[in-house]
Coordinates of C-alpha atoms in Angstrom, one line a residue:
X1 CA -76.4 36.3 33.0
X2 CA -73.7 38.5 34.3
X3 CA -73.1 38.0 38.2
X4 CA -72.8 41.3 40.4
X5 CA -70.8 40.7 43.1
X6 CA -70.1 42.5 46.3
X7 CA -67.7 44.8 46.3
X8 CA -66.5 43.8 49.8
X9 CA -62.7 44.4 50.8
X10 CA -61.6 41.9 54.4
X11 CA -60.6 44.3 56.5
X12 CA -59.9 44.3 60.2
X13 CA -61.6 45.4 63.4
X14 CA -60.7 48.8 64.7
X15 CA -58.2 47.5 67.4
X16 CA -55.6 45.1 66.2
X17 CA -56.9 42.7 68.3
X18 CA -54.4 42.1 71.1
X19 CA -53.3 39.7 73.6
X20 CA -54.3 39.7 76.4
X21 CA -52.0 43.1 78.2
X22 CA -50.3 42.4 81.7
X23 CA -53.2 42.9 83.9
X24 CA -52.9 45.9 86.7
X25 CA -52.2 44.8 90.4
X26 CA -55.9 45.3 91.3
X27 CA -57.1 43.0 88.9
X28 CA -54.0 40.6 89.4
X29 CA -55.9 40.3 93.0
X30 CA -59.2 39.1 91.8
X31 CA -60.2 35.5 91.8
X32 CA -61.5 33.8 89.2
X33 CA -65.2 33.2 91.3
X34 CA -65.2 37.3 91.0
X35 CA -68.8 38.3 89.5
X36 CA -68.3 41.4 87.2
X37 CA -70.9 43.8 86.4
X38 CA -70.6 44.6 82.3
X39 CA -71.7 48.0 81.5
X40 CA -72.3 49.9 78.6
X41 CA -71.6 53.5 78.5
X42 CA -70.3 56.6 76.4
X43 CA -67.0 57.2 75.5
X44 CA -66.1 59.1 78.4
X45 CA -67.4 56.5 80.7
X46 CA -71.1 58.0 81.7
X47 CA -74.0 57.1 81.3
X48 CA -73.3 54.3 82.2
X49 CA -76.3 51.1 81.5
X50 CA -76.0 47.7 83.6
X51 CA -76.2 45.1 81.0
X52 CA -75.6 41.4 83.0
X53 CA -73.2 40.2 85.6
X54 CA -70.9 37.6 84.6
X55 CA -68.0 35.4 86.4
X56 CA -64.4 36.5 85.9
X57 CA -63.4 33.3 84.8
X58 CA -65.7 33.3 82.2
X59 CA -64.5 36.4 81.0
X60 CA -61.1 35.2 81.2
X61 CA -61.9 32.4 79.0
X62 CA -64.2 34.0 76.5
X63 CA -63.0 37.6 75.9
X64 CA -59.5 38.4 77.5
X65 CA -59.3 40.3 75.2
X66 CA -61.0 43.1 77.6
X67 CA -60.3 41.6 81.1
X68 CA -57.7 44.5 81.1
X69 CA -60.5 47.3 81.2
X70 CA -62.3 45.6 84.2
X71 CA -62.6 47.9 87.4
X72 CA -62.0 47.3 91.1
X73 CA -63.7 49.7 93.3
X74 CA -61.7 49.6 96.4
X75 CA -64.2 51.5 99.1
X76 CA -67.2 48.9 97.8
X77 CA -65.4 45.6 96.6
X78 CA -67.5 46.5 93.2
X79 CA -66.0 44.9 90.0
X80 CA -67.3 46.3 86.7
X81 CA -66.3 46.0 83.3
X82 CA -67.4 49.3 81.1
X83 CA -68.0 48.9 77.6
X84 CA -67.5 51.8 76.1
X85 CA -69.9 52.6 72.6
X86 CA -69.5 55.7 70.2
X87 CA -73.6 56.0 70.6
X88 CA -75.9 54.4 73.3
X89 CA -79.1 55.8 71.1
X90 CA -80.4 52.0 69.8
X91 CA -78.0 50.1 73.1
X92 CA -81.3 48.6 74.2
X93 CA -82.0 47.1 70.7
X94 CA -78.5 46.2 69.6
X95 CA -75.8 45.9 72.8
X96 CA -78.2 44.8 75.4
X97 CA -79.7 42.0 74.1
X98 CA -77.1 40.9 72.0
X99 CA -74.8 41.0 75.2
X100 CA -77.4 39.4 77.3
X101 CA -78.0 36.8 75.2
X102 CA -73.6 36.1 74.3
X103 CA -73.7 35.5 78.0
X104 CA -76.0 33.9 78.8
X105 CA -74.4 31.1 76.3
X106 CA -71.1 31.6 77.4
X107 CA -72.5 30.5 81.2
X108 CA -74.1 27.8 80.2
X109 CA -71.0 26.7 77.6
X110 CA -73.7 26.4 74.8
X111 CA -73.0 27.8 71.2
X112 CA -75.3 30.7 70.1
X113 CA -78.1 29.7 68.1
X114 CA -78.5 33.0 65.5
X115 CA -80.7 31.6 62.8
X116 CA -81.4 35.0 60.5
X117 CA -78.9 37.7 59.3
X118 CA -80.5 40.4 61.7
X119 CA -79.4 38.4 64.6
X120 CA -76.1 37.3 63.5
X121 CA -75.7 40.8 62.9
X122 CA -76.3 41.5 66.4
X123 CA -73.9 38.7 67.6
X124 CA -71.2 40.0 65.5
X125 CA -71.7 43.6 66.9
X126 CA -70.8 42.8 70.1
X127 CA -67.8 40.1 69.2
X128 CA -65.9 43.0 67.7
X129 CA -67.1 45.3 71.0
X130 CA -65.3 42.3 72.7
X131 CA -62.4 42.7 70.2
X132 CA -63.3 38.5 69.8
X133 CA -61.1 37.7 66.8
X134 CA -64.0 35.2 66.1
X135 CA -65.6 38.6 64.9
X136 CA -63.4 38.3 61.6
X137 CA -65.4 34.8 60.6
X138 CA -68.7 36.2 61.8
X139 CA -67.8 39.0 59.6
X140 CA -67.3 36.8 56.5
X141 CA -70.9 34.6 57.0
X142 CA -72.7 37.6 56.9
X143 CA -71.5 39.2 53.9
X144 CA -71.6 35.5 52.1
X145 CA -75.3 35.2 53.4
X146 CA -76.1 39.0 51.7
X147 CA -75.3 37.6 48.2
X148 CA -77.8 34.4 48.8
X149 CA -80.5 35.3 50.9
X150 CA -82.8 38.4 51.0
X151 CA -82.8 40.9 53.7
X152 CA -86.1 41.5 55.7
X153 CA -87.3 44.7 57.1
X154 CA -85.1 43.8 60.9
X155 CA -81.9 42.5 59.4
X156 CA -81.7 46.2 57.6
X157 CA -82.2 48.0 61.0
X158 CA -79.8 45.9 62.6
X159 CA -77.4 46.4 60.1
X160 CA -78.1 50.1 59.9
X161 CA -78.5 50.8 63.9
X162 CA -75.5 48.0 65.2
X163 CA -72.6 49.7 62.7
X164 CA -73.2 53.3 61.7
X165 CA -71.5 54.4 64.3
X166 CA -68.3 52.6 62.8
X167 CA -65.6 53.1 60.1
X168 CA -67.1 49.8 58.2
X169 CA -70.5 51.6 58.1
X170 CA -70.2 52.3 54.4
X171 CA -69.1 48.8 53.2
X172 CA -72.2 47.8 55.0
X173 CA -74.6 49.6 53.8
X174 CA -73.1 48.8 49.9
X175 CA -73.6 45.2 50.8
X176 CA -76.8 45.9 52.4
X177 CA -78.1 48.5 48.8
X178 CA -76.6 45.1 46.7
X179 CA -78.9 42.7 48.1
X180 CA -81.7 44.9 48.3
X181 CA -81.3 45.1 44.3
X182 CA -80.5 41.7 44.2
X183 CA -83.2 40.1 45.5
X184 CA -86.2 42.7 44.4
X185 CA -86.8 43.2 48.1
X186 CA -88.4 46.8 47.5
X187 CA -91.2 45.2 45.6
X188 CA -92.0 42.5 47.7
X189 CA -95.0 43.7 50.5
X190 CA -94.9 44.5 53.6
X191 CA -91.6 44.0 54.0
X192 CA -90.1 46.2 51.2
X193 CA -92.6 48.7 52.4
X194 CA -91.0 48.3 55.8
X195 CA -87.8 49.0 54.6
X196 CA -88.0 52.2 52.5
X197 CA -89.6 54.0 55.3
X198 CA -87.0 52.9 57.7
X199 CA -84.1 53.7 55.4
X200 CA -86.0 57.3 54.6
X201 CA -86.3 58.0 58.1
X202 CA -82.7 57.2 58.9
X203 CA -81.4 59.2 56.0
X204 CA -82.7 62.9 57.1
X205 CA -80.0 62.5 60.0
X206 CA -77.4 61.9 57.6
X207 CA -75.7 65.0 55.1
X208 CA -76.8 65.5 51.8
X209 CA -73.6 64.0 50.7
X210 CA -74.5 61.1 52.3
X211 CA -78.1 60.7 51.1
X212 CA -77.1 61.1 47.7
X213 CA -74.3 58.4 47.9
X214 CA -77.2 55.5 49.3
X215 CA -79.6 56.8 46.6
X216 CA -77.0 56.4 43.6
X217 CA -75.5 53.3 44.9
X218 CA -78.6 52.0 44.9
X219 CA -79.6 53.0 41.5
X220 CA -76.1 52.0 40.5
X221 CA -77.0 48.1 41.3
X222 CA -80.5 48.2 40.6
X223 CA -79.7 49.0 36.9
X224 CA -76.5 46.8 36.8
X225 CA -79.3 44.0 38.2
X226 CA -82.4 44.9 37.0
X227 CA -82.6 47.5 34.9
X228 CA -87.0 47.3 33.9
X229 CA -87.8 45.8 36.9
X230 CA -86.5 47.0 40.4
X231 CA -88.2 50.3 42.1
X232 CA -86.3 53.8 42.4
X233 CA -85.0 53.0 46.0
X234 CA -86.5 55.7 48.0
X235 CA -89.2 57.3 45.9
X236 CA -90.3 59.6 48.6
X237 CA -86.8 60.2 49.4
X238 CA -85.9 60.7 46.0
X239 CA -88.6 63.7 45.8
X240 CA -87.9 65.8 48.4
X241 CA -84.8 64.7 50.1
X242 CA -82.5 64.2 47.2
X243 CA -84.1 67.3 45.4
X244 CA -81.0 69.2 45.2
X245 CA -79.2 66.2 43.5
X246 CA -81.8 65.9 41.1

């Protein structure tokens, strides 16, 4: 039996993951007891979500890597940190709670406990919002999990929902077609079921260029995998969105 592996190239976060930068002299001011207010927002800096308060020491000790965007409002003694996203369309299902839950652990100096891929997912969404270099190994579990363990209907929407607004978004959703393929999922109820809708519903806000690279990747492993026995990813899709690739 041939093996078809992943075609998954290690690459790094966005940022180059820096040191810690010489801190400005408002924040040089703040004391470690400090509570700051972690935002989300757009890239502009509206919009802007309140997500959890957190100590500045914490900070300091678990992501430094952003202490340098925190903000000291002089005329209110306010100390926020804004996170800034590319879209804040799913932020209440993938920044919020993963956030939320990051620091919650981080306060009470407990390791996360992220038992499915959906969830480790989420955790590693926000590592690399932190630009946590422990992003790079959370990275690497995940995409070792996708070749041994099926995907269920929420591990595919966080997948889909936490990265498309990245540059990894493609390698993703490769990894994400593979094990689909892989592991049958499509024909496994109510879960595949689950799936194909979503995936349909997500690919009419994409370009036809676009649709028709997730429908012939698919095909590509489903046939390299199982050429009898695996379902035309997409059949609906396949009909009336992909018409004009058929």
């Amino acid at each position: 039996m041939i093996r078809y592996s992943i075609p998954i190239r290690r690459i790094r976060l966005e940022s180059k993951l820096p040191s810690t930068p010489h801190r400005h002299k408002a924040q040089q001011s703040l004391l470690g007891s400090t509570i700051v207010e972690v935002q989300i927002c757009n890239q502009i800096k509206q919009h802007r979500k309140h997500v959890v308060d957190i100590s500045l020491n914490l900070l300091e000790r678990y992501a430094p890597e952003v202490v340098h965007l925190i903000e000291a409002n002089p005329h209110n003694d306010k100390v926020t940190l804004p996170l800034c996203l590319n879209s804040l369309e799913h932020s209440n299902e993938i920044e919020v709670p993963a956030l939320t839950s990051l620091f919650a652990h981080w306060s009470a100096d407990t390791t996360p406990n992220i038992p499915s891929i959906g969830e480790t997912v989420l955790h590693y969404c926000v590592l690399r919002l932190l630009n946590n270099r422990e992003a790079l190994y959370v990275r690497d579990d995940i995409m070792s999990r996708l070749e041994a363990e099926p995907l269920n209907e929420i591990d595919v929407q966080s997948i889909w929902w936490g990265l498309q607004e990245t540059y990894e978004f493609h390698e993703w959703v490769d990894a994400m077609l593979y094990n689909l393929a892989h592991f049958d999922v499509l024909n496994k109820q109510p879960v595949g079921g689950y799936i194909e809708l979503f995936i349909e519903t997500e690919l009419l806000g994409l370009s036809d260029q676009a649709h028709a690279r997730v429908a012939s990747t698919y095909r590509r492993y489903r046939d390299a995998i199982k050429p009898t026995k695996a379902p035309s990813l997409l059949r609906r899709a396949t009909r009336h969105v992909f018409r004009t690739h058929a």
